[in-house]
Amino acid sequence: MARKSKAPEERPAKVDLDAFMKKARKFMRPYRVSKGKNFRLKDIDPGETAGLGSEAKPRSKEALQNGVQALAQLQDMLYAQDRWSVLLIFQAMDAAGKDGVIKHVMSGVNPQGCQVASFKTPSVEDLDHDFLWRCNKQLPERGRIGIFNRSYYEDVLVVKVHPEFLGSAKIPPRLIGKDIWENRYRDIRSYERYLANNGVIVRKFFLHVSRAEQKRRFLERIENPDKNWKFSASDAKERAHWKEYMKAYEEMIRETSTEDSPWYVVPADNKWFTRVVVVAAVIEALDSLDLHYPEVGADKLRELAAAKKALLAE
Ligand code: ATP
Ligand code: MG
């Protein structure tokens, strides 16, 4: 696809990235897991807000706005440069706020440079393939940010909690042994390494909501007619497996956190805090790529000058 180099005045408004990151880093770093070995889920409290009380809410909105603007600026360069792509993976229990985070964090980004894929219960066609197949098809093109709302990680989460799903996945029975999860973690690590080697930057977010806060949000969905559509009885049923899910999440994070593809375990009981942590982590990922607008060479400048002359002479 042809890409246009933009005149500087058409580019998204500039934010002081260094100043923003200086503040944002201290909120985000404690939740980054790049070595999983010693990770314990109980060390991160879903209600945590880095010591800030609800009086910080208005300031967090301002920080989010600044973050969104900075993200727009970086994404514009990512798109113009057309080399790297960014894959953001979101996993969470129901009602943890995945949809809201995606909506808010990406709100300033040019829709042309961004694509969202949601992975629900696999279709018959999906089940006719290996578990990475349906996700691999949805990887972002170079220059774009891809968002996975759930992902291949469901195959070591919901499927681990409900191993009977392996039966419907048509895997040859002799491949379903006790080492199936170990194999899947290893395959995911290799797959993400492969993506990194090909210029796809992967960042993974587990929105960590508490069981009590999930209950409160489910009740709100039931009591508020405008939110009734969001409620599903089967989501509420999964609460019975909470402990097994937390165990599966912990193991997944321990096994698949790497320097190249870290997990962020983001406290999710306070939405304002969750969003600031996520936007800061996404900006840091983009900022690490040393993005810049493509340089215009001497030939191109001559071509531009000639075209201008011809246009003005019309
Ligand atoms: P919402 O916030 O709208 O509830 P959602 O992401 O929970 O969004 P759902 O329509 O509830 O969307 O569908 C997702 C469901 O599909 C989840 O319960 C998830 O565990 C399940 N799912 C996803 N991948 C798989 C898989 N590979 N095998 C079995 N179930 C899966
Ligand atoms: Mg759901």
mmCIF file of C-alpha atoms and ligand atoms in Angstrom:
data_model
loop_
_atom_site.group_PDB
_atom_site.id
_atom_site.type_symbol
_atom_site.label_atom_id
_atom_site.label_comp_id
_atom_site.label_asym_id
_atom_site.label_seq_id
_atom_site.Cartn_x
_atom_site.Cartn_y
_atom_site.Cartn_z
ATOM 1 C CA MET A 1 0.000 0.000 0.000
ATOM 2 C CA ALA A 2 1.335 3.469 -0.857
ATOM 3 C CA ARG A 3 2.092 5.618 2.168
ATOM 4 C CA LYS A 4 2.146 9.376 2.203
ATOM 5 C CA SER A 5 4.690 11.426 4.054
ATOM 6 C CA LYS A 6 2.757 14.125 5.875
ATOM 7 C CA ALA A 7 3.559 17.784 6.058
ATOM 8 C CA PRO A 8 4.562 18.520 9.658
ATOM 9 C CA GLU A 9 1.463 20.690 10.221
ATOM 10 C CA GLU A 10 -0.810 17.700 9.441
ATOM 11 C CA ARG A 11 0.803 15.529 12.066
ATOM 12 C CA PRO A 12 -0.890 14.845 15.431
ATOM 13 C CA ALA A 13 -0.298 17.490 18.119
ATOM 14 C CA LYS A 14 2.985 17.074 19.973
ATOM 15 C CA VAL A 15 3.117 16.025 23.597
ATOM 16 C CA ASP A 16 6.282 16.120 25.661
ATOM 17 C CA LEU A 17 6.878 12.375 25.606
ATOM 18 C CA ASP A 18 9.866 12.388 27.930
ATOM 19 C CA ALA A 19 8.002 14.305 30.609
ATOM 20 C CA PHE A 20 4.960 12.053 30.266
ATOM 21 C CA MET A 21 7.011 8.859 30.439
ATOM 22 C CA LYS A 22 8.944 10.050 33.465
ATOM 23 C CA LYS A 23 5.714 10.226 35.432
ATOM 24 C CA ALA A 24 4.018 7.244 33.814
ATOM 25 C CA ARG A 25 6.896 4.822 34.281
ATOM 26 C CA LYS A 26 6.612 4.734 38.023
ATOM 27 C CA PHE A 27 2.937 3.702 37.740
ATOM 28 C CA MET A 28 3.476 1.046 35.164
ATOM 29 C CA ARG A 29 6.789 -0.632 36.006
ATOM 30 C CA PRO A 30 5.612 -2.489 39.149
ATOM 31 C CA TYR A 31 3.087 -4.376 37.036
ATOM 32 C CA ARG A 32 5.430 -5.475 34.282
ATOM 33 C CA VAL A 33 6.476 -9.136 34.409
ATOM 34 C CA SER A 34 9.364 -9.963 32.087
ATOM 35 C CA LYS A 35 10.707 -12.910 34.069
ATOM 36 C CA GLY A 36 7.940 -15.179 35.235
ATOM 37 C CA LYS A 37 9.829 -17.571 37.453
ATOM 38 C CA ASN A 38 9.049 -15.979 40.813
ATOM 39 C CA PHE A 39 5.747 -14.398 39.881
ATOM 40 C CA ARG A 40 2.876 -14.746 42.363
ATOM 41 C CA LEU A 41 -0.547 -13.362 41.538
ATOM 42 C CA LYS A 42 -1.248 -12.664 45.187
ATOM 43 C CA ASP A 43 1.511 -10.054 45.177
ATOM 44 C CA ILE A 44 -0.646 -7.765 43.050
ATOM 45 C CA ASP A 45 -3.778 -6.387 44.663
ATOM 46 C CA PRO A 46 -6.592 -5.721 42.124
ATOM 47 C CA GLY A 47 -7.579 -2.653 44.153
ATOM 48 C CA GLU A 48 -4.133 -1.060 44.024
ATOM 49 C CA THR A 49 -3.822 2.538 42.775
ATOM 50 C CA ALA A 50 -0.138 3.252 43.451
ATOM 51 C CA GLY A 51 -1.072 4.976 46.698
ATOM 52 C CA LEU A 52 -3.415 7.445 44.992
ATOM 53 C CA GLY A 53 -6.904 7.988 46.391
ATOM 54 C CA SER A 54 -10.032 8.737 44.380
ATOM 55 C CA GLU A 55 -9.068 12.451 44.570
ATOM 56 C CA ALA A 56 -6.513 11.551 41.872
ATOM 57 C CA LYS A 57 -9.303 10.617 39.434
ATOM 58 C CA PRO A 58 -9.559 14.020 37.686
ATOM 59 C CA ARG A 59 -5.772 14.146 37.271
ATOM 60 C CA SER A 60 -5.793 10.606 35.916
ATOM 61 C CA LYS A 61 -8.236 11.737 33.210
ATOM 62 C CA GLU A 62 -5.798 14.450 32.217
ATOM 63 C CA ALA A 63 -2.931 11.939 32.214
ATOM 64 C CA LEU A 64 -4.995 9.589 30.044
ATOM 65 C CA GLN A 65 -5.712 12.404 27.602
ATOM 66 C CA ASN A 66 -2.028 13.269 27.379
ATOM 67 C CA GLY A 67 -1.238 9.583 26.940
ATOM 68 C CA VAL A 68 -3.800 9.181 24.171
ATOM 69 C CA GLN A 69 -2.334 12.197 22.369
ATOM 70 C CA ALA A 70 1.203 10.846 22.705
ATOM 71 C CA LEU A 71 0.017 7.506 21.381
ATOM 72 C CA ALA A 72 -1.552 9.177 18.336
ATOM 73 C CA GLN A 73 1.761 10.899 17.652
ATOM 74 C CA LEU A 74 3.761 7.653 17.862
ATOM 75 C CA GLN A 75 1.225 5.667 15.870
ATOM 76 C CA ASP A 76 1.397 8.215 13.049
ATOM 77 C CA MET A 77 5.149 7.592 12.790
ATOM 78 C CA LEU A 78 4.702 3.824 13.092
ATOM 79 C CA TYR A 79 2.327 3.970 10.112
ATOM 80 C CA ALA A 80 4.527 6.296 8.060
ATOM 81 C CA GLN A 81 7.652 4.224 8.718
ATOM 82 C CA ASP A 82 5.816 1.007 7.841
ATOM 83 C CA ARG A 83 8.339 -1.449 9.311
ATOM 84 C CA TRP A 84 7.253 -2.525 12.789
ATOM 85 C CA SER A 85 3.869 -3.742 13.932
ATOM 86 C CA VAL A 86 2.517 -3.820 17.461
ATOM 87 C CA LEU A 87 0.337 -6.551 18.920
ATOM 88 C CA LEU A 88 -1.521 -5.810 22.159
ATOM 89 C CA ILE A 89 -3.154 -8.795 23.809
ATOM 90 C CA PHE A 90 -5.886 -8.361 26.430
ATOM 91 C CA GLN A 91 -6.953 -11.177 28.724
ATOM 92 C CA ALA A 92 -9.244 -10.979 31.741
ATOM 93 C CA MET A 93 -12.121 -12.447 33.634
ATOM 94 C CA ASP A 94 -15.535 -11.154 32.534
ATOM 95 C CA ALA A 95 -16.412 -7.559 33.467
ATOM 96 C CA ALA A 96 -12.774 -6.657 34.157
ATOM 97 C CA GLY A 97 -13.097 -3.797 31.666
ATOM 98 C CA LYS A 98 -11.307 -5.022 28.529
ATOM 99 C CA ASP A 99 -13.735 -3.285 26.181
ATOM 100 C CA GLY A 100 -13.513 0.038 28.033
ATOM 101 C CA VAL A 101 -9.708 -0.037 28.100
ATOM 102 C CA ILE A 102 -9.527 -0.747 24.378
ATOM 103 C CA LYS A 103 -12.047 2.012 23.619
ATOM 104 C CA HIS A 104 -10.355 4.668 25.781
ATOM 105 C CA VAL A 105 -6.734 3.877 25.120
ATOM 106 C CA MET A 106 -7.167 3.720 21.355
ATOM 107 C CA SER A 107 -9.603 6.652 21.159
ATOM 108 C CA GLY A 108 -7.123 9.099 19.590
ATOM 109 C CA VAL A 109 -5.542 6.676 17.160
ATOM 110 C CA ASN A 110 -6.177 6.878 13.419
ATOM 111 C CA PRO A 111 -8.602 3.963 12.740
ATOM 112 C CA GLN A 112 -6.695 3.153 9.531
ATOM 113 C CA GLY A 113 -3.647 2.223 11.569
ATOM 114 C CA CYS A 114 -5.404 0.022 14.073
ATOM 115 C CA GLN A 115 -7.284 -3.287 13.940
ATOM 116 C CA VAL A 116 -9.156 -5.118 16.711
ATOM 117 C CA ALA A 117 -9.882 -8.866 16.667
ATOM 118 C CA SER A 118 -12.086 -10.566 19.275
ATOM 119 C CA PHE A 119 -11.724 -14.267 19.944
ATOM 120 C CA LYS A 120 -14.839 -15.983 21.261
ATOM 121 C CA THR A 121 -15.763 -19.661 21.480
ATOM 122 C CA PRO A 122 -14.005 -21.219 18.459
ATOM 123 C CA SER A 123 -16.054 -21.921 15.314
ATOM 124 C CA VAL A 124 -16.197 -25.319 13.605
ATOM 125 C CA GLU A 125 -13.636 -24.018 11.113
ATOM 126 C CA ASP A 126 -11.332 -22.827 13.920
ATOM 127 C CA LEU A 127 -11.512 -26.233 15.601
ATOM 128 C CA ASP A 128 -10.439 -27.851 12.351
ATOM 129 C CA HIS A 129 -6.980 -26.283 12.861
ATOM 130 C CA ASP A 130 -4.230 -25.865 15.444
ATOM 131 C CA PHE A 131 -4.971 -23.376 18.232
ATOM 132 C CA LEU A 132 -2.769 -20.567 16.873
ATOM 133 C CA TRP A 133 -4.359 -20.610 13.429
ATOM 134 C CA ARG A 134 -7.275 -18.240 13.945
ATOM 135 C CA CYS A 135 -5.069 -15.683 15.725
ATOM 136 C CA ASN A 136 -2.218 -15.885 13.252
ATOM 137 C CA LYS A 137 -4.641 -14.843 10.489
ATOM 138 C CA GLN A 138 -5.424 -11.631 12.374
ATOM 139 C CA LEU A 139 -1.895 -10.379 13.017
ATOM 140 C CA PRO A 140 -1.450 -6.653 12.329
ATOM 141 C CA GLU A 141 0.190 -5.575 9.082
ATOM 142 C CA ARG A 142 3.443 -3.639 9.299
ATOM 143 C CA GLY A 143 2.865 -0.082 10.445
ATOM 144 C CA ARG A 144 -0.274 -1.015 12.395
ATOM 145 C CA ILE A 145 -1.360 -1.655 15.938
ATOM 146 C CA GLY A 146 -3.326 -4.897 16.314
ATOM 147 C CA ILE A 147 -5.447 -5.569 19.375
ATOM 148 C CA PHE A 148 -6.466 -9.058 20.438
ATOM 149 C CA ASN A 149 -9.519 -9.009 22.704
ATOM 150 C CA ARG A 150 -8.805 -12.499 24.119
ATOM 151 C CA SER A 151 -6.366 -14.628 22.138
ATOM 152 C CA TYR A 152 -4.575 -17.986 21.852
ATOM 153 C CA TYR A 153 -4.060 -17.658 25.615
ATOM 154 C CA GLU A 154 -7.665 -18.876 26.024
ATOM 155 C CA ASP A 155 -6.252 -22.271 25.055
ATOM 156 C CA VAL A 156 -4.253 -22.373 28.301
ATOM 157 C CA LEU A 157 -6.985 -20.668 30.371
ATOM 158 C CA VAL A 158 -10.616 -21.603 29.715
ATOM 159 C CA VAL A 159 -9.516 -24.856 28.080
ATOM 160 C CA LYS A 160 -7.305 -25.717 31.048
ATOM 161 C CA VAL A 161 -10.147 -25.013 33.477
ATOM 162 C CA HIS A 162 -12.501 -27.071 31.252
ATOM 163 C CA PRO A 163 -10.272 -29.788 29.760
ATOM 164 C CA GLU A 164 -13.368 -31.382 28.211
ATOM 165 C CA PHE A 165 -13.057 -28.650 25.522
ATOM 166 C CA LEU A 166 -9.971 -30.469 24.266
ATOM 167 C CA GLY A 167 -12.331 -33.217 23.090
ATOM 168 C CA SER A 168 -14.296 -30.865 20.829
ATOM 169 C CA ALA A 169 -11.015 -29.433 19.500
ATOM 170 C CA LYS A 170 -10.473 -32.616 17.431
ATOM 171 C CA ILE A 171 -6.892 -33.085 18.632
ATOM 172 C CA PRO A 172 -5.727 -36.672 18.142
ATOM 173 C CA PRO A 173 -6.347 -38.317 21.560
ATOM 174 C CA ARG A 174 -2.800 -39.598 21.950
ATOM 175 C CA LEU A 175 -1.526 -35.998 21.881
ATOM 176 C CA ILE A 176 -3.658 -35.118 24.902
ATOM 177 C CA GLY A 177 -1.263 -36.159 27.650
ATOM 178 C CA LYS A 178 -0.203 -34.661 30.945
ATOM 179 C CA ASP A 179 2.420 -32.504 29.236
ATOM 180 C CA ILE A 180 -0.081 -30.774 26.959
ATOM 181 C CA TRP A 181 0.011 -27.478 28.921
ATOM 182 C CA GLU A 182 3.817 -27.442 29.153
ATOM 183 C CA ASN A 183 3.928 -27.988 25.401
ATOM 184 C CA ARG A 184 1.482 -25.163 24.781
ATOM 185 C CA TYR A 185 3.437 -22.709 26.951
ATOM 186 C CA ARG A 186 6.616 -23.621 25.089
ATOM 187 C CA ASP A 187 4.914 -23.283 21.714
ATOM 188 C CA ILE A 188 3.552 -19.862 22.686
ATOM 189 C CA ARG A 189 7.018 -18.721 23.825
ATOM 190 C CA SER A 190 8.501 -19.852 20.515
ATOM 191 C CA TYR A 191 5.689 -18.246 18.532
ATOM 192 C CA GLU A 192 6.145 -14.905 20.281
ATOM 193 C CA ARG A 193 9.902 -15.131 19.772
ATOM 194 C CA TYR A 194 9.220 -15.703 16.073
ATOM 195 C CA LEU A 195 6.964 -12.624 15.996
ATOM 196 C CA ALA A 196 9.648 -10.517 17.711
ATOM 197 C CA ASN A 197 12.214 -11.727 15.173
ATOM 198 C CA ASN A 198 9.915 -10.526 12.418
ATOM 199 C CA GLY A 199 9.287 -7.025 13.745
ATOM 200 C CA VAL A 200 6.049 -7.643 15.635
ATOM 201 C CA ILE A 201 6.243 -6.119 19.128
ATOM 202 C CA VAL A 202 4.062 -8.072 21.556
ATOM 203 C CA ARG A 203 2.698 -6.671 24.824
ATOM 204 C CA LYS A 204 0.232 -8.653 26.952
ATOM 205 C CA PHE A 205 -2.199 -7.303 29.525
ATOM 206 C CA PHE A 206 -4.011 -9.238 32.206
ATOM 207 C CA LEU A 207 -6.654 -6.962 33.708
ATOM 208 C CA HIS A 208 -6.702 -8.252 37.244
ATOM 209 C CA VAL A 209 -10.155 -7.685 38.773
ATOM 210 C CA SER A 210 -11.192 -9.043 42.183
ATOM 211 C CA ARG A 211 -14.014 -11.519 42.656
ATOM 212 C CA ALA A 212 -15.886 -8.984 44.825
ATOM 213 C CA GLU A 213 -15.614 -6.230 42.195
ATOM 214 C CA GLN A 214 -16.788 -8.630 39.476
ATOM 215 C CA LYS A 215 -19.868 -9.394 41.588
ATOM 216 C CA ARG A 216 -20.559 -5.668 41.980
ATOM 217 C CA ARG A 217 -20.269 -5.114 38.218
ATOM 218 C CA PHE A 218 -22.495 -8.103 37.403
ATOM 219 C CA LEU A 219 -25.160 -6.791 39.822
ATOM 220 C CA GLU A 220 -24.935 -3.388 38.155
ATOM 221 C CA ARG A 221 -25.483 -5.036 34.782
ATOM 222 C CA ILE A 222 -28.590 -6.748 36.131
ATOM 223 C CA GLU A 223 -30.009 -3.691 37.873
ATOM 224 C CA ASN A 224 -29.308 -1.065 35.201
ATOM 225 C CA PRO A 225 -31.586 -1.605 32.146
ATOM 226 C CA ASP A 226 -29.012 0.069 29.860
ATOM 227 C CA LYS A 227 -26.459 -2.529 30.915
ATOM 228 C CA ASN A 228 -28.730 -5.601 30.810
ATOM 229 C CA TRP A 229 -27.395 -6.525 27.359
ATOM 230 C CA LYS A 230 -23.909 -6.952 28.803
ATOM 231 C CA PHE A 231 -24.997 -9.587 31.297
ATOM 232 C CA SER A 232 -24.748 -13.272 30.463
ATOM 233 C CA ALA A 233 -25.796 -15.996 32.894
ATOM 234 C CA SER A 234 -22.946 -18.211 31.691
ATOM 235 C CA ASP A 235 -20.390 -15.531 32.685
ATOM 236 C CA ALA A 236 -21.803 -15.585 36.210
ATOM 237 C CA LYS A 237 -21.576 -19.387 36.248
ATOM 238 C CA GLU A 238 -17.836 -19.243 35.526
ATOM 239 C CA ARG A 239 -17.381 -17.510 38.913
ATOM 240 C CA ALA A 240 -17.713 -20.955 40.467
ATOM 241 C CA HIS A 241 -14.300 -21.735 38.899
ATOM 242 C CA TRP A 242 -12.595 -18.526 40.105
ATOM 243 C CA LYS A 243 -9.781 -20.276 41.955
ATOM 244 C CA GLU A 244 -8.972 -22.527 39.010
ATOM 245 C CA TYR A 245 -8.911 -19.514 36.691
ATOM 246 C CA MET A 246 -6.538 -17.610 38.988
ATOM 247 C CA LYS A 247 -4.269 -20.640 39.128
ATOM 248 C CA ALA A 248 -4.316 -20.901 35.322
ATOM 249 C CA TYR A 249 -3.576 -17.167 34.950
ATOM 250 C CA GLU A 250 -0.695 -17.357 37.408
ATOM 251 C CA GLU A 251 0.837 -20.319 35.657
ATOM 252 C CA MET A 252 0.370 -18.739 32.233
ATOM 253 C CA ILE A 253 2.146 -15.559 33.394
ATOM 254 C CA ARG A 254 4.951 -17.540 35.018
ATOM 255 C CA GLU A 255 5.484 -19.579 31.864
ATOM 256 C CA THR A 256 5.077 -17.000 29.095
ATOM 257 C CA SER A 257 6.567 -13.751 30.446
ATOM 258 C CA THR A 258 9.738 -12.850 28.604
ATOM 259 C CA GLU A 259 11.863 -9.749 28.115
ATOM 260 C CA ASP A 260 10.595 -9.456 24.525
ATOM 261 C CA SER A 261 6.938 -10.197 25.306
ATOM 262 C CA PRO A 262 6.205 -9.181 28.883
ATOM 263 C CA TRP A 263 2.891 -9.495 30.677
ATOM 264 C CA TYR A 264 1.452 -6.502 32.495
ATOM 265 C CA VAL A 265 -0.679 -7.570 35.444
ATOM 266 C CA VAL A 266 -2.828 -4.464 35.764
ATOM 267 C CA PRO A 267 -4.963 -3.836 38.873
ATOM 268 C CA ALA A 268 -8.491 -3.551 37.475
ATOM 269 C CA ASP A 269 -10.845 -2.706 40.342
ATOM 270 C CA ASN A 270 -10.447 1.013 39.553
ATOM 271 C CA LYS A 271 -10.966 1.693 35.872
ATOM 272 C CA TRP A 272 -9.277 5.110 35.912
ATOM 273 C CA PHE A 273 -6.065 3.539 37.200
ATOM 274 C CA THR A 274 -6.176 0.568 34.794
ATOM 275 C CA ARG A 275 -6.408 2.857 31.765
ATOM 276 C CA VAL A 276 -3.461 5.031 32.749
ATOM 277 C CA VAL A 277 -1.251 1.978 33.356
ATOM 278 C CA VAL A 278 -2.181 0.456 29.981
ATOM 279 C CA VAL A 279 -1.669 3.646 27.966
ATOM 280 C CA ALA A 280 1.735 4.181 29.617
ATOM 281 C CA ALA A 281 2.823 0.620 28.811
ATOM 282 C CA VAL A 282 1.729 0.941 25.168
ATOM 283 C CA ILE A 283 3.569 4.240 24.795
ATOM 284 C CA GLU A 284 6.717 2.783 26.290
ATOM 285 C CA ALA A 285 6.567 -0.101 23.800
ATOM 286 C CA LEU A 286 6.217 2.274 20.828
ATOM 287 C CA ASP A 287 8.813 4.653 22.199
ATOM 288 C CA SER A 288 11.345 1.810 22.364
ATOM 289 C CA LEU A 289 11.196 1.465 18.572
ATOM 290 C CA ASP A 290 12.948 4.738 17.833
ATOM 291 C CA LEU A 291 10.255 5.754 15.360
ATOM 292 C CA HIS A 292 10.693 8.595 12.913
ATOM 293 C CA TYR A 293 9.075 9.876 9.740
ATOM 294 C CA PRO A 294 10.754 8.543 6.586
ATOM 295 C CA GLU A 295 13.415 10.925 5.329
ATOM 296 C CA VAL A 296 12.854 12.546 1.973
ATOM 297 C CA GLY A 297 15.944 12.109 -0.235
ATOM 298 C CA ALA A 298 17.442 14.521 -2.769
ATOM 299 C CA ASP A 299 15.680 12.801 -5.710
ATOM 300 C CA LYS A 300 12.325 13.115 -4.021
ATOM 301 C CA LEU A 301 12.950 16.774 -3.209
ATOM 302 C CA ARG A 302 13.777 17.442 -6.868
ATOM 303 C CA GLU A 303 10.597 15.617 -7.882
ATOM 304 C CA LEU A 304 8.537 17.707 -5.457
ATOM 305 C CA ALA A 305 10.077 20.957 -6.706
ATOM 306 C CA ALA A 306 9.398 20.016 -10.346
ATOM 307 C CA ALA A 307 5.794 19.069 -9.564
ATOM 308 C CA LYS A 308 5.254 22.332 -7.698
ATOM 309 C CA LYS A 309 6.639 24.310 -10.613
ATOM 310 C CA ALA A 310 4.375 22.488 -13.069
ATOM 311 C CA LEU A 311 1.295 22.999 -10.874
ATOM 312 C CA LEU A 312 1.951 26.701 -10.426
ATOM 313 C CA ALA A 313 2.494 27.111 -14.159
ATOM 314 C CA GLU A 314 -0.974 25.647 -14.985
HETATM 315 P P1 ATP B 1 -17.869 -9.471 26.848
HETATM 316 O O1 ATP B 1 -17.177 -8.427 27.635
HETATM 317 O O2 ATP B 1 -18.784 -8.903 25.826
HETATM 318 O O3 ATP B 1 -18.483 -10.558 27.686
HETATM 319 P P2 ATP B 1 -16.106 -11.520 25.986
HETATM 320 O O4 ATP B 1 -14.708 -11.372 25.482
HETATM 321 O O5 ATP B 1 -16.276 -12.136 27.325
HETATM 322 O O6 ATP B 1 -16.708 -10.082 25.965
HETATM 323 P P3 ATP B 1 -18.027 -13.399 25.007
HETATM 324 O O7 ATP B 1 -19.022 -13.200 23.927
HETATM 325 O O8 ATP B 1 -18.514 -13.529 26.409
HETATM 326 O O9 ATP B 1 -16.943 -12.229 24.896
HETATM 327 O O10 ATP B 1 -17.200 -14.685 24.525
HETATM 328 C C1 ATP B 1 -16.003 -15.043 24.945
HETATM 329 C C2 ATP B 1 -16.068 -16.446 25.494
HETATM 330 O O11 ATP B 1 -15.442 -17.330 24.592
HETATM 331 C C3 ATP B 1 -15.330 -16.490 26.803
HETATM 332 O O12 ATP B 1 -16.061 -17.130 27.797
HETATM 333 C C4 ATP B 1 -14.084 -17.271 26.440
HETATM 334 O O13 ATP B 1 -13.555 -17.988 27.524
HETATM 335 C C5 ATP B 1 -14.577 -18.168 25.321
HETATM 336 N N1 ATP B 1 -13.471 -18.645 24.496
HETATM 337 C C6 ATP B 1 -12.547 -17.932 23.858
HETATM 338 N N2 ATP B 1 -11.616 -18.714 23.274
HETATM 339 C C7 ATP B 1 -11.972 -19.972 23.560
HETATM 340 C C8 ATP B 1 -11.400 -21.245 23.270
HETATM 341 N N3 ATP B 1 -10.300 -21.362 22.546
HETATM 342 N N4 ATP B 1 -12.035 -22.345 23.729
HETATM 343 C C9 ATP B 1 -13.156 -22.227 24.460
HETATM 344 N N5 ATP B 1 -13.734 -21.076 24.776
HETATM 345 C C10 ATP B 1 -13.156 -19.957 24.344
HETATM 346 MG MG MG B 2 -18.144 -12.563 28.195
#
